[in-house]
Tab-separated table of C-alpha atoms and ligand atoms in Angstrom:
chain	number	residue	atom	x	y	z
Y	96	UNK	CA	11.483	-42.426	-22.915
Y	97	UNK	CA	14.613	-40.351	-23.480
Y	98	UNK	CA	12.240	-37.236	-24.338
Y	99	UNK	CA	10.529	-37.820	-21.249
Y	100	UNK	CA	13.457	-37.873	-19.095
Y	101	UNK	CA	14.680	-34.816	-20.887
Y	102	UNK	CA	10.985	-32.959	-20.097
Y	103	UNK	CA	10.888	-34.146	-16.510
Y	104	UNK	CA	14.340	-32.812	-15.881
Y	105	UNK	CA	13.723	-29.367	-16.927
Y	106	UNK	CA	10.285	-29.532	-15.077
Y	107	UNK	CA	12.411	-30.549	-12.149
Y	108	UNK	CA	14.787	-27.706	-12.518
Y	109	UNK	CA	12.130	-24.868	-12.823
Y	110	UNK	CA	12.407	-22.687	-9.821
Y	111	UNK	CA	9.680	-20.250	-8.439
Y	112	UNK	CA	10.193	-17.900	-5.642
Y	113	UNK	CA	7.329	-17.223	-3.557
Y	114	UNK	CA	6.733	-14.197	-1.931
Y	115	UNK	CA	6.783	-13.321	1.958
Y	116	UNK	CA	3.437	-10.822	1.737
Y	117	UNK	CA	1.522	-13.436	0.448
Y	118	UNK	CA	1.641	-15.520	3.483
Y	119	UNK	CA	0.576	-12.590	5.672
Y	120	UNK	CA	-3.280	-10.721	5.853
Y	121	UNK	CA	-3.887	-8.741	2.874
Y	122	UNK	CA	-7.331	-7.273	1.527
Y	123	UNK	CA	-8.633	-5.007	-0.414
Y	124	UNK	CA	-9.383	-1.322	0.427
Y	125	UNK	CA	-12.883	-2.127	1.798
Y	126	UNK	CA	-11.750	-5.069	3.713
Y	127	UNK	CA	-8.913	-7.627	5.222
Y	128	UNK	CA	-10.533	-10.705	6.395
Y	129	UNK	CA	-8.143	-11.961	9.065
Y	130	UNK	CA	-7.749	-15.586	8.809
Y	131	UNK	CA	-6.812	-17.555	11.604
Y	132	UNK	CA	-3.129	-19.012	11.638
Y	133	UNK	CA	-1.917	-16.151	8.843
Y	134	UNK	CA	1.874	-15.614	8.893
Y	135	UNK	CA	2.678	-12.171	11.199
Y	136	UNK	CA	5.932	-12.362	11.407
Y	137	UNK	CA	9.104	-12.944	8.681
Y	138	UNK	CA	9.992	-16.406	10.851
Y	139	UNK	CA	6.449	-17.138	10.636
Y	140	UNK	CA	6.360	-16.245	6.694
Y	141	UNK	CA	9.982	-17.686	6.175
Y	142	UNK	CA	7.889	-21.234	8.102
Y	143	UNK	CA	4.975	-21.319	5.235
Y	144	UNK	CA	7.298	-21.093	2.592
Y	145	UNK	CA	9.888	-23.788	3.961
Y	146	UNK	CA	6.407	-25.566	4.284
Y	147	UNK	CA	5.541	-25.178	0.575
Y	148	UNK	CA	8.962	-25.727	-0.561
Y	149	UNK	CA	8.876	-29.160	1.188
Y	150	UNK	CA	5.557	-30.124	-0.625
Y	151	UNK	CA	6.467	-28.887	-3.842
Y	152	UNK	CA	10.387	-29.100	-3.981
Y	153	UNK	CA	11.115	-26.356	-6.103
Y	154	UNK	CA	10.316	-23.097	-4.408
Y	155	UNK	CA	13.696	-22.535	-2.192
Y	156	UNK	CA	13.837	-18.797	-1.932
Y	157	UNK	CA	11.495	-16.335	-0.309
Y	158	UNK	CA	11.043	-12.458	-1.352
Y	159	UNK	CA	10.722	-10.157	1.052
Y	160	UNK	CA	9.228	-6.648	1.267
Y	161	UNK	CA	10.976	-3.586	3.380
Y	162	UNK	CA	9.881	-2.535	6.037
Y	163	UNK	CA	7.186	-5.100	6.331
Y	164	UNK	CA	10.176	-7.349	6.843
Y	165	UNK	CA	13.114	-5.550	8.426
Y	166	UNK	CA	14.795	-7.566	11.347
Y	167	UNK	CA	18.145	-5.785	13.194
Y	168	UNK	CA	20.029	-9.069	12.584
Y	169	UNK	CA	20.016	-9.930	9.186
Y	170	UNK	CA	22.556	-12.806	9.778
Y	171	UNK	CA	20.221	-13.906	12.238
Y	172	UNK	CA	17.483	-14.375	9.892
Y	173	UNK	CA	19.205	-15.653	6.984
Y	174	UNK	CA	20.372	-18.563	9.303
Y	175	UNK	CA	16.865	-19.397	10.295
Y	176	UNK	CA	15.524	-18.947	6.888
Y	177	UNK	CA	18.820	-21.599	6.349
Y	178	UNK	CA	17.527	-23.760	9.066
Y	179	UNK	CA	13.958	-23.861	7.372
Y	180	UNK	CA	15.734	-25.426	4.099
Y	181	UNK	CA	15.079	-21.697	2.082
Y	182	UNK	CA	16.655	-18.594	1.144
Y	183	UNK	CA	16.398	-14.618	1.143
Y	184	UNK	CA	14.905	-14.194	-2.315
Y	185	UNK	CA	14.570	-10.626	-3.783
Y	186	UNK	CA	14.311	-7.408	-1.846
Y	187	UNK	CA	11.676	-5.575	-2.199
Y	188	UNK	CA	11.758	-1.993	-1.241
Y	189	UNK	CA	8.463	0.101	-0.452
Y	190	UNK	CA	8.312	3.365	-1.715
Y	191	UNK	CA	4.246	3.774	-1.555
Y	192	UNK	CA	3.326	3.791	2.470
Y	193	UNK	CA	5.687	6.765	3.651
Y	194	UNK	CA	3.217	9.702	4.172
Y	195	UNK	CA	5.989	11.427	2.453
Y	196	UNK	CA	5.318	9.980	-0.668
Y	197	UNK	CA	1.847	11.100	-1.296
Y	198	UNK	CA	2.905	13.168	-4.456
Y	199	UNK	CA	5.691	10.435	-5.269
Y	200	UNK	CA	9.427	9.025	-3.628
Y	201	UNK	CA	11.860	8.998	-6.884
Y	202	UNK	CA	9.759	11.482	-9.007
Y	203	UNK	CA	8.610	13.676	-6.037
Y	204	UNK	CA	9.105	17.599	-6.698
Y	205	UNK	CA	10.747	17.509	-3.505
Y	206	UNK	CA	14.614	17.044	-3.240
Y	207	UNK	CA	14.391	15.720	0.325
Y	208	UNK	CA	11.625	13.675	-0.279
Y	209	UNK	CA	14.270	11.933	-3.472
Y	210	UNK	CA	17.016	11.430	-0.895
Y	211	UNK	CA	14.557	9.639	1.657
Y	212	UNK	CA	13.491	7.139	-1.560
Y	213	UNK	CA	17.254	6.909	-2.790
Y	214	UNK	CA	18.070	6.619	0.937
Y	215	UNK	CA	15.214	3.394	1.722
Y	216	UNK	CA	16.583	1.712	-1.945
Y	217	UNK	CA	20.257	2.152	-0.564
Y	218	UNK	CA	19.328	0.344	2.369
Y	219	UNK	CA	17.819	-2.458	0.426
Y	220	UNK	CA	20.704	-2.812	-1.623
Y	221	UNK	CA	23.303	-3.235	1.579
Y	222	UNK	CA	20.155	-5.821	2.712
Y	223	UNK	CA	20.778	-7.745	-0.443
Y	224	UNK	CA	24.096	-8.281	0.342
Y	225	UNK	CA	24.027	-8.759	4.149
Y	226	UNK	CA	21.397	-11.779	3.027
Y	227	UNK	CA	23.316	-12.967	0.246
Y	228	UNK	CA	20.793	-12.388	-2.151
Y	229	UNK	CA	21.223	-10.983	-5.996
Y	230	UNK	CA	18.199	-9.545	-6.568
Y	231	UNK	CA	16.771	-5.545	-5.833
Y	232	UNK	CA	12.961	-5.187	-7.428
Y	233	UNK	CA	11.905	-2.046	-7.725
Y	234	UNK	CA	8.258	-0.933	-7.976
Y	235	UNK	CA	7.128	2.890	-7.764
Y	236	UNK	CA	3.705	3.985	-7.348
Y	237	UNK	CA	4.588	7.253	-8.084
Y	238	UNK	CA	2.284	9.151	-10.672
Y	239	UNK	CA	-0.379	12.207	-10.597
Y	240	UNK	CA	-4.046	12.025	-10.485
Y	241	UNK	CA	-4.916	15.138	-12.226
Y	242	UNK	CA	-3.772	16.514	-15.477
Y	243	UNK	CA	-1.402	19.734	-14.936
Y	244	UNK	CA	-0.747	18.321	-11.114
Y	245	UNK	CA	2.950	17.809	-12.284
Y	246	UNK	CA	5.178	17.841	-15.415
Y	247	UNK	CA	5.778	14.600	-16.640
Y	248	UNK	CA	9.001	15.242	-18.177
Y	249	UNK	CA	10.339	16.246	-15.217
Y	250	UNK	CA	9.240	13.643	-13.401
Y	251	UNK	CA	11.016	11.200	-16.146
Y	252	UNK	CA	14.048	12.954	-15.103
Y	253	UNK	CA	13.831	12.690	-11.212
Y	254	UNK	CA	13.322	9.622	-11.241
Y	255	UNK	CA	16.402	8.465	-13.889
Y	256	UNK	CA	18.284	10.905	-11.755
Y	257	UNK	CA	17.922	9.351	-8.518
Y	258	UNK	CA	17.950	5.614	-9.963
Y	259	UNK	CA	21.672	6.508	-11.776
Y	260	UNK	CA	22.569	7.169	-8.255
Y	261	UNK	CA	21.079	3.568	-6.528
Y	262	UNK	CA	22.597	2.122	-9.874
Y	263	UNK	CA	25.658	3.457	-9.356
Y	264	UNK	CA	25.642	2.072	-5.505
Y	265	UNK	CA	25.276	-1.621	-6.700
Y	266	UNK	CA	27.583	-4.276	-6.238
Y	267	UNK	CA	28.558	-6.082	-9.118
Y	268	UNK	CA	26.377	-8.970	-8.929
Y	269	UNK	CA	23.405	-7.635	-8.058
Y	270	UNK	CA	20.402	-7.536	-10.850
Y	271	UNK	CA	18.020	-4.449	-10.413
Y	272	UNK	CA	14.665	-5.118	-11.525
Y	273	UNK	CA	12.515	-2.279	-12.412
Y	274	UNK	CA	9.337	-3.531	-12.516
Y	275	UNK	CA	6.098	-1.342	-14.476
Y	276	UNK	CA	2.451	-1.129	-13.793
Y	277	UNK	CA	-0.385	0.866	-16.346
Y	278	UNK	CA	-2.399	2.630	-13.321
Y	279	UNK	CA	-2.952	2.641	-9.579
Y	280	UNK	CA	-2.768	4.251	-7.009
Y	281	UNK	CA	-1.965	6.918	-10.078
Y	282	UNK	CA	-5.025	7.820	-11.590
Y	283	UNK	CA	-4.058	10.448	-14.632
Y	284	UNK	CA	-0.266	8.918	-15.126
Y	285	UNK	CA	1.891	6.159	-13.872
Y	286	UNK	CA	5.501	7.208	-14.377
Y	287	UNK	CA	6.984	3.265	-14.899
Y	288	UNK	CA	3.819	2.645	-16.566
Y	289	UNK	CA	4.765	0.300	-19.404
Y	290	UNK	CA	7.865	-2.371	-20.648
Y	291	UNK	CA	9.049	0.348	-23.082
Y	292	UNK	CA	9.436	2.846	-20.584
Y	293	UNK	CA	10.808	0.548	-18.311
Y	294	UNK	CA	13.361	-0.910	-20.805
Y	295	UNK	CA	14.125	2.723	-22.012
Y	296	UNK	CA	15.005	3.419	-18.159
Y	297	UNK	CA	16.849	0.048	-17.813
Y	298	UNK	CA	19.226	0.916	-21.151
Y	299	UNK	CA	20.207	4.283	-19.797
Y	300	UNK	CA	21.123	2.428	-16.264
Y	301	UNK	CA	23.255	-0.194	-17.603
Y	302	UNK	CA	23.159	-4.162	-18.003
Y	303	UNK	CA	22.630	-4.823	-14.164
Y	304	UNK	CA	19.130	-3.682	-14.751
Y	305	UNK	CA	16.432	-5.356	-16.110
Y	306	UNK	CA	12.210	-5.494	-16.481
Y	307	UNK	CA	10.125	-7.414	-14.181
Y	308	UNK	CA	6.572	-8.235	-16.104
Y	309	UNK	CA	3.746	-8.173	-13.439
Y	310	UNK	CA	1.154	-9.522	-15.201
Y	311	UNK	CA	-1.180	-8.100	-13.590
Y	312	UNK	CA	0.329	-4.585	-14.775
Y	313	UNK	CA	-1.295	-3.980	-18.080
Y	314	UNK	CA	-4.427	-2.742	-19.858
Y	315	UNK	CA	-6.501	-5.158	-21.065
Y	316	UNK	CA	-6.244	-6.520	-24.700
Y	317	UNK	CA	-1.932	-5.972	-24.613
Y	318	UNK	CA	-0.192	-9.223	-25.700
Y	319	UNK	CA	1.741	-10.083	-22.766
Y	320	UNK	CA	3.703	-12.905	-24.056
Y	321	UNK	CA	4.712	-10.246	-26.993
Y	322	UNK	CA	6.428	-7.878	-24.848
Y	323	UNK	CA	7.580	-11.099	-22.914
Y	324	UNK	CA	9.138	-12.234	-26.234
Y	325	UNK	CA	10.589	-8.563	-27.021
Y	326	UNK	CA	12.873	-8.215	-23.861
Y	327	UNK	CA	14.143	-11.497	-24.134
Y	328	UNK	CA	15.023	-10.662	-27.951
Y	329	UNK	CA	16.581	-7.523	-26.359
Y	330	UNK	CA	18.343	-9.417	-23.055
Y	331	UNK	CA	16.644	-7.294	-20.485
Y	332	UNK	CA	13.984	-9.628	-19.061
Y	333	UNK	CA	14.505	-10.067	-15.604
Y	334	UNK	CA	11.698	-11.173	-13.802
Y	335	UNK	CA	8.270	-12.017	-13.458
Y	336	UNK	CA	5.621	-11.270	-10.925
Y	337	UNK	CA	2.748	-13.823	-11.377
Y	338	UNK	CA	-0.560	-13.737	-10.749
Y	339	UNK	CA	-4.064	-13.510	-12.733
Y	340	UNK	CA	-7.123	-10.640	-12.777
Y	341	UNK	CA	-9.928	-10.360	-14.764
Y	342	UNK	CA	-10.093	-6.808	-14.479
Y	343	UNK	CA	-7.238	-4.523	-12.726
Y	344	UNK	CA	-4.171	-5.560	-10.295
Y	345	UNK	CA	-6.562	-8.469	-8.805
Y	346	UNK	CA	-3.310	-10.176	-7.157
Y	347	UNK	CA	-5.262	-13.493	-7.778
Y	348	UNK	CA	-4.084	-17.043	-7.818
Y	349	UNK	CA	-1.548	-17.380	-11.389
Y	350	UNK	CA	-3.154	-19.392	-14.066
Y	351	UNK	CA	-6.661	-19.287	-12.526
Y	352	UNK	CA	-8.308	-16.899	-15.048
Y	353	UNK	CA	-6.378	-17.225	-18.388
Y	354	UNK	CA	-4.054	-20.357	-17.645
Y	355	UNK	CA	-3.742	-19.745	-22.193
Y	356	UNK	CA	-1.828	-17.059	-21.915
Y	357	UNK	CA	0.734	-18.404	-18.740
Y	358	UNK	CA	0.926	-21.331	-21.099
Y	359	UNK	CA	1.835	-18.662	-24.255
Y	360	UNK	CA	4.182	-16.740	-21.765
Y	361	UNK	CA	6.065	-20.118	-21.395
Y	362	UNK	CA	6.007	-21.078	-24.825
Y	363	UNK	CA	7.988	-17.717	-25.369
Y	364	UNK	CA	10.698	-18.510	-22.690
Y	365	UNK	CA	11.174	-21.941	-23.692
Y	366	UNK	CA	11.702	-21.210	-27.356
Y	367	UNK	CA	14.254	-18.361	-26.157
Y	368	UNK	CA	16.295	-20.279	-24.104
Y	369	UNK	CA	16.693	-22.872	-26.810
Y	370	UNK	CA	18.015	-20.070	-29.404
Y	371	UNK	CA	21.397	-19.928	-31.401
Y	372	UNK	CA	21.829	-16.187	-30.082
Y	373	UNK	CA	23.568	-16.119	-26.688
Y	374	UNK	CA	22.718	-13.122	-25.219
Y	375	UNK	CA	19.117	-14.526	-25.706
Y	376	UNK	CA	19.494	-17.947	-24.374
Y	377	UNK	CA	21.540	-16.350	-21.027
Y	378	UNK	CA	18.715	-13.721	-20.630
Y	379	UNK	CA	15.861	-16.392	-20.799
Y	380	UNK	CA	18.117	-18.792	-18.663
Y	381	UNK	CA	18.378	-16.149	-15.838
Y	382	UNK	CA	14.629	-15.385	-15.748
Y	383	UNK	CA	13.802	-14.763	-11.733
Y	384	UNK	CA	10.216	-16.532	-11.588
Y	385	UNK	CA	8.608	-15.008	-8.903
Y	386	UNK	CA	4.968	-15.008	-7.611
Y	387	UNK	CA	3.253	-11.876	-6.452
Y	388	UNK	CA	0.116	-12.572	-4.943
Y	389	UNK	CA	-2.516	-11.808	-2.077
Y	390	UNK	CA	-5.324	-14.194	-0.757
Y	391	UNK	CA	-7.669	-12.234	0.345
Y	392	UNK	CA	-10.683	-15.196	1.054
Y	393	UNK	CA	-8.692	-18.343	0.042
Y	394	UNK	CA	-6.520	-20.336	2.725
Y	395	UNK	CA	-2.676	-18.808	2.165
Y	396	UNK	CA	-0.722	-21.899	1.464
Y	397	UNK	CA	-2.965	-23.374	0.101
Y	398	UNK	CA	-3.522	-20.847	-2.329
Y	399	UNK	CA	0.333	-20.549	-2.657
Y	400	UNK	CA	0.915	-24.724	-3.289
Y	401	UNK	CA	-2.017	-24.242	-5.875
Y	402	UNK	CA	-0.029	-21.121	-7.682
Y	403	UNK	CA	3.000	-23.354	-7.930
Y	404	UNK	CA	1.205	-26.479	-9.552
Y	405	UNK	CA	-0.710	-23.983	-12.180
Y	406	UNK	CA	3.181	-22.532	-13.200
Y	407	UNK	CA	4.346	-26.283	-13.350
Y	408	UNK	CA	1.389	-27.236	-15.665
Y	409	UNK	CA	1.858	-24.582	-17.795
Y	410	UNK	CA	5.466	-24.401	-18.359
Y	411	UNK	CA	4.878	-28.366	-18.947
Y	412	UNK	CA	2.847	-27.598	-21.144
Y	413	UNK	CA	4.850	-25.654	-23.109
Y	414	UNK	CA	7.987	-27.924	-22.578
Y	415	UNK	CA	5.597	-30.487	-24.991
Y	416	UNK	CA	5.315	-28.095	-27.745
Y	417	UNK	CA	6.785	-30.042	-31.212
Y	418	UNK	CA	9.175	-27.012	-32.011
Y	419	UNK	CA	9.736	-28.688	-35.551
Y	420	UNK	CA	6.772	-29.018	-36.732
Y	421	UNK	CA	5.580	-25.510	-35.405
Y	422	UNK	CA	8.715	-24.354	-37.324
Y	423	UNK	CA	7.576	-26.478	-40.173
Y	424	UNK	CA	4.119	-24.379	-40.221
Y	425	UNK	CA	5.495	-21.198	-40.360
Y	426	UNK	CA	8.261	-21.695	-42.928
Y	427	UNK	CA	5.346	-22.855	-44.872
Y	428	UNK	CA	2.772	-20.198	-43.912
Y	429	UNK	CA	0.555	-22.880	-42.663
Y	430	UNK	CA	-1.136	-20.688	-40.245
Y	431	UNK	CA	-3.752	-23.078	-38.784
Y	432	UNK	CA	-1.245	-25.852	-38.870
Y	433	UNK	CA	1.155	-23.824	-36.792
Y	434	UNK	CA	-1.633	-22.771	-34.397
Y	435	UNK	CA	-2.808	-26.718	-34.165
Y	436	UNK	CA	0.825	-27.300	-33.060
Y	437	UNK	CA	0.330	-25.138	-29.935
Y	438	UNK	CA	-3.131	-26.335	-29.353
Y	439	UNK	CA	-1.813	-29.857	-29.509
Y	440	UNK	CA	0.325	-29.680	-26.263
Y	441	UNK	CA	-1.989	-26.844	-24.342
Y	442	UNK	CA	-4.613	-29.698	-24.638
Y	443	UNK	CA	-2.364	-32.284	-23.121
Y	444	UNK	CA	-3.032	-33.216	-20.102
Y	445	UNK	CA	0.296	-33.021	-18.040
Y	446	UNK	CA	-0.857	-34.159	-14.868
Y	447	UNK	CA	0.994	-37.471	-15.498
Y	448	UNK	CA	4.372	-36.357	-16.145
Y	449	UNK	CA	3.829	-33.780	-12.998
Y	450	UNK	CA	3.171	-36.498	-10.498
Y	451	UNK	CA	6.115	-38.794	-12.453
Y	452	UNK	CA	8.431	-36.060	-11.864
Y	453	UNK	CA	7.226	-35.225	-8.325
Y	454	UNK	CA	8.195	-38.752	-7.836
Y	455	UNK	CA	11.813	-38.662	-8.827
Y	456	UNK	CA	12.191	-35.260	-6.820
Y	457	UNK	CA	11.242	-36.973	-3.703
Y	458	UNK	CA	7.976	-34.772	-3.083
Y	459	UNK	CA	4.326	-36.336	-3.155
Y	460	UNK	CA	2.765	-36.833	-6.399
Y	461	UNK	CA	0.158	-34.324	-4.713
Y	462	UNK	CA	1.418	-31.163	-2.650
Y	463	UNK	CA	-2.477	-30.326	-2.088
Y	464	UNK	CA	-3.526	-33.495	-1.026
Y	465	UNK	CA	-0.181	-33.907	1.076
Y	466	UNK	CA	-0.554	-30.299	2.842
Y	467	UNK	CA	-4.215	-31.371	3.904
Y	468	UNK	CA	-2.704	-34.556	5.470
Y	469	UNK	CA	0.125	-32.834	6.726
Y	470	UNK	CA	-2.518	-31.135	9.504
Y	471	UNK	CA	-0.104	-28.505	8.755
Y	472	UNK	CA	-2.593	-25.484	8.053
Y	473	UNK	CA	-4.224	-27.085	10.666
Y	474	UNK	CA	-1.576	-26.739	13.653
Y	475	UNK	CA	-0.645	-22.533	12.816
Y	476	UNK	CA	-3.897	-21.717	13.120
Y	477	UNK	CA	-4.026	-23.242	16.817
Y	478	UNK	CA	-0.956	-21.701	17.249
Y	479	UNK	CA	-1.061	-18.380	16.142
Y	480	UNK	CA	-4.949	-17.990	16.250
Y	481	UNK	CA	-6.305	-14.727	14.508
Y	482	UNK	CA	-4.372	-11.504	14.370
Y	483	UNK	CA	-6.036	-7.800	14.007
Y	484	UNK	CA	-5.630	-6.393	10.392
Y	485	UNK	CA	-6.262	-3.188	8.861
Y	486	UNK	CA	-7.333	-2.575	4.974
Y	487	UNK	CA	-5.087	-3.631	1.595
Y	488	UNK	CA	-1.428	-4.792	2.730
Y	489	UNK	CA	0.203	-4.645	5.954
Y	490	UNK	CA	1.426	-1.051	7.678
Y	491	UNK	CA	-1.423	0.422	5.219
K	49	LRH	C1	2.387	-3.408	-7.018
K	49	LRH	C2	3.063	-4.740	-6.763
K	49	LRH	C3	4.531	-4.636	-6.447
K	49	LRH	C4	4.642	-4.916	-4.986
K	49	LRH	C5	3.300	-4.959	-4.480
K	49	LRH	C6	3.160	-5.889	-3.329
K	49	LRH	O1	1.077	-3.599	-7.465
K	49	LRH	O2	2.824	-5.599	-7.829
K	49	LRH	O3	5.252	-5.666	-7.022
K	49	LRH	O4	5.610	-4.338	-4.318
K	49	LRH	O5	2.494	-5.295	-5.592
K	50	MN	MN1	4.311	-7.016	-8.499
């Protein structure tokens, strides 16, 4: 029993942030399918998530992307989001919709087209504080699509140029999360397009910065629990970004097309924040578990209350894995033995200890089956009906 209180408290103490976009009408470049009752506003985004917070009790912050968010009272909005029973998660700052950046924001050839990226950044960093929140994620599309179109050495240096100076503008306790993706919308190059790039970056910036793993954000065949495992060896995991794809950036619910390799990705935090070496232990401890998703055909929060339960399984999961014995195998070299060990809680099934633990938090044992009762999905769509939407994310 003791072992199952200890497993049900640190399933009970997982938080997962849950992103503001994915609430709203999002597509794909050949179409958004509108659905009725879809967030449009922050207080109406800020709503689902309280909503989903309520059914799942452990998603009490929301991330927000700028401009698609920007208010003119930020106290304002923090006490609603207050009022709702969640938080201003991370900011997000958009530097891929300006027409500006067409050729890039922080690597652009441009000096004035630099100071307007280092300029929207700035502003996200006084937003972070103005909301009380401690996180700044930074994304950049910027890239070329033709070989020769730009030097990429000199793009490497824009951009560390102009993020020394957003460093240099953070408050103390703010964490800057650079965050890398292998292709799209650049074509030829990416320039944040991989973890060692985007650790090199974070090393030369200081310890306020770390890497955010999308993992959506990498050619297929890399080992994402590997690099996962190498930044928390090296302290300078961050963050996460979850969501599945079978091919590219599919944005698609977490878990729901290799739910193996969420479970290895846990496996690989757990382990670290168990170890004897401090820094690693704080770094895994401090992980910001985020989702980053759009639902482009499935009903939002639903899709959303689905994404949390598939993070909950696996890092349950993973909380069952007999470190001992997998210790055991690989101090003897018993490679199959080792792998059974893994196999052994992957093939558990969790559902049990999820509900028991739902139970004790207060929550239903079943946030799906308790948002279809709730009417809840229900009642927006009356409410807000069916808004007009354009192609891929908002302001596109
Ligand atoms: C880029 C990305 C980034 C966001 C955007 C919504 O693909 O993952 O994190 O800003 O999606
Ligand atoms: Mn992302």
């Amino acid at each position: 029993m003791a072992l199952e209180g200890r497993v049900i408290d640190r399933i009970n103490a997982l938080r997962v942030e849950t992103p503001s976009w994915g609430y709203g009408n999002s597509g794909t470049r050949f179409k958004v399918f509108a659905q009725p009752g879809a967030a449009r506003t922050i207080e109406e985004k800020l709503s689902d998530a309280a909503m989903v917070n309520r059914l799942t009790g452990i998603c009490p912050s929301v991330a927000i992307h700028i401009p698609w968010d920007r208010v003119d009272d930020w106290d304002r909005l923090r006490e609603f989001a207050a009022a709702q029973g969640v938080s201003i998660g991370a900011i997000n700052p958009n530097l891929f919709q300006d027409d500006e950046y067409m050729l890039g924001s922080l690597g652009h050839p441009s000096a004035a087209t630099r100071r307007q990226a280092v300029n929207h950044v700035l502003e996200c960093i006084d937003i972070a504080t103005k909301v009380g929140s401690s996180l700044v994620s930074l994304w950049l599309a910027d890239g070329t699509n033709y070989p020769g179109q730009d030097d990429l050495r000199a793009r490497r240096r824009r951009v560390l140029e102009c993020l020394r100076e957003i460093y240099s503008a953070m408050p103390a306790d703010l964490r800057l999360l650079v965050e890398y993706k292998f292709f799209e919308p650049g074509f030829y190059s990416t320039d944040l397009p991989d973890w060692g790039t985007a650790f090199a970056i974070c090393i030369e910036l200081g310890p306020q910065a770390e890497v955010l793993v999308d993992t959506g954000h990498h050619a297929h065949g890399v080992n994402v629990e590997q690099i996962v495992a190498q930044l928390l060896d090296v302290g300078r995991l961050g963050g996460f970004h979850f969501n599945a794809r079978k091919y590219a950036d599919d944005d698609l619910i977490v878990g729901s097309t290799n739910p193996f390799e969420l479970f290895l990705i846990f496996n690989e935090l757990l382990a670290a924040e168990d170890d004897a070496d401090g820094t690693v232990a704080r770094c895994a401890r401090n992980v910001a578990y985020m989702i980053d998703q759009s639902h482009n055909i499935e009903p939002k929060i639903e899709a959303m209350i689905q994404s949390v339960v598939n993070i909950q399984t696996a890092h349950a999961k993973a909380l069952l894995i007999d470190r001992n014995r997998l210790h055991d195998g690989q101090r003897r070299g018993d490679v199959l033995a080792a792998n059974r060990v893994l196999l052994e809680a992957y093939e558990t099934d969790v559902r049990p200890l999820l509900q028991e633990a739902r139970k004790r938090l207060g929550v239903d044992v079943d946030p799906i089956v308790a948002l279809g009762a709730s009417g809840y999905s229900e009642r927006v769509a009356r409410e807000r009906g069916k808004a007009a939407a354009a192609s891929g994310y908002p302001g596109a």
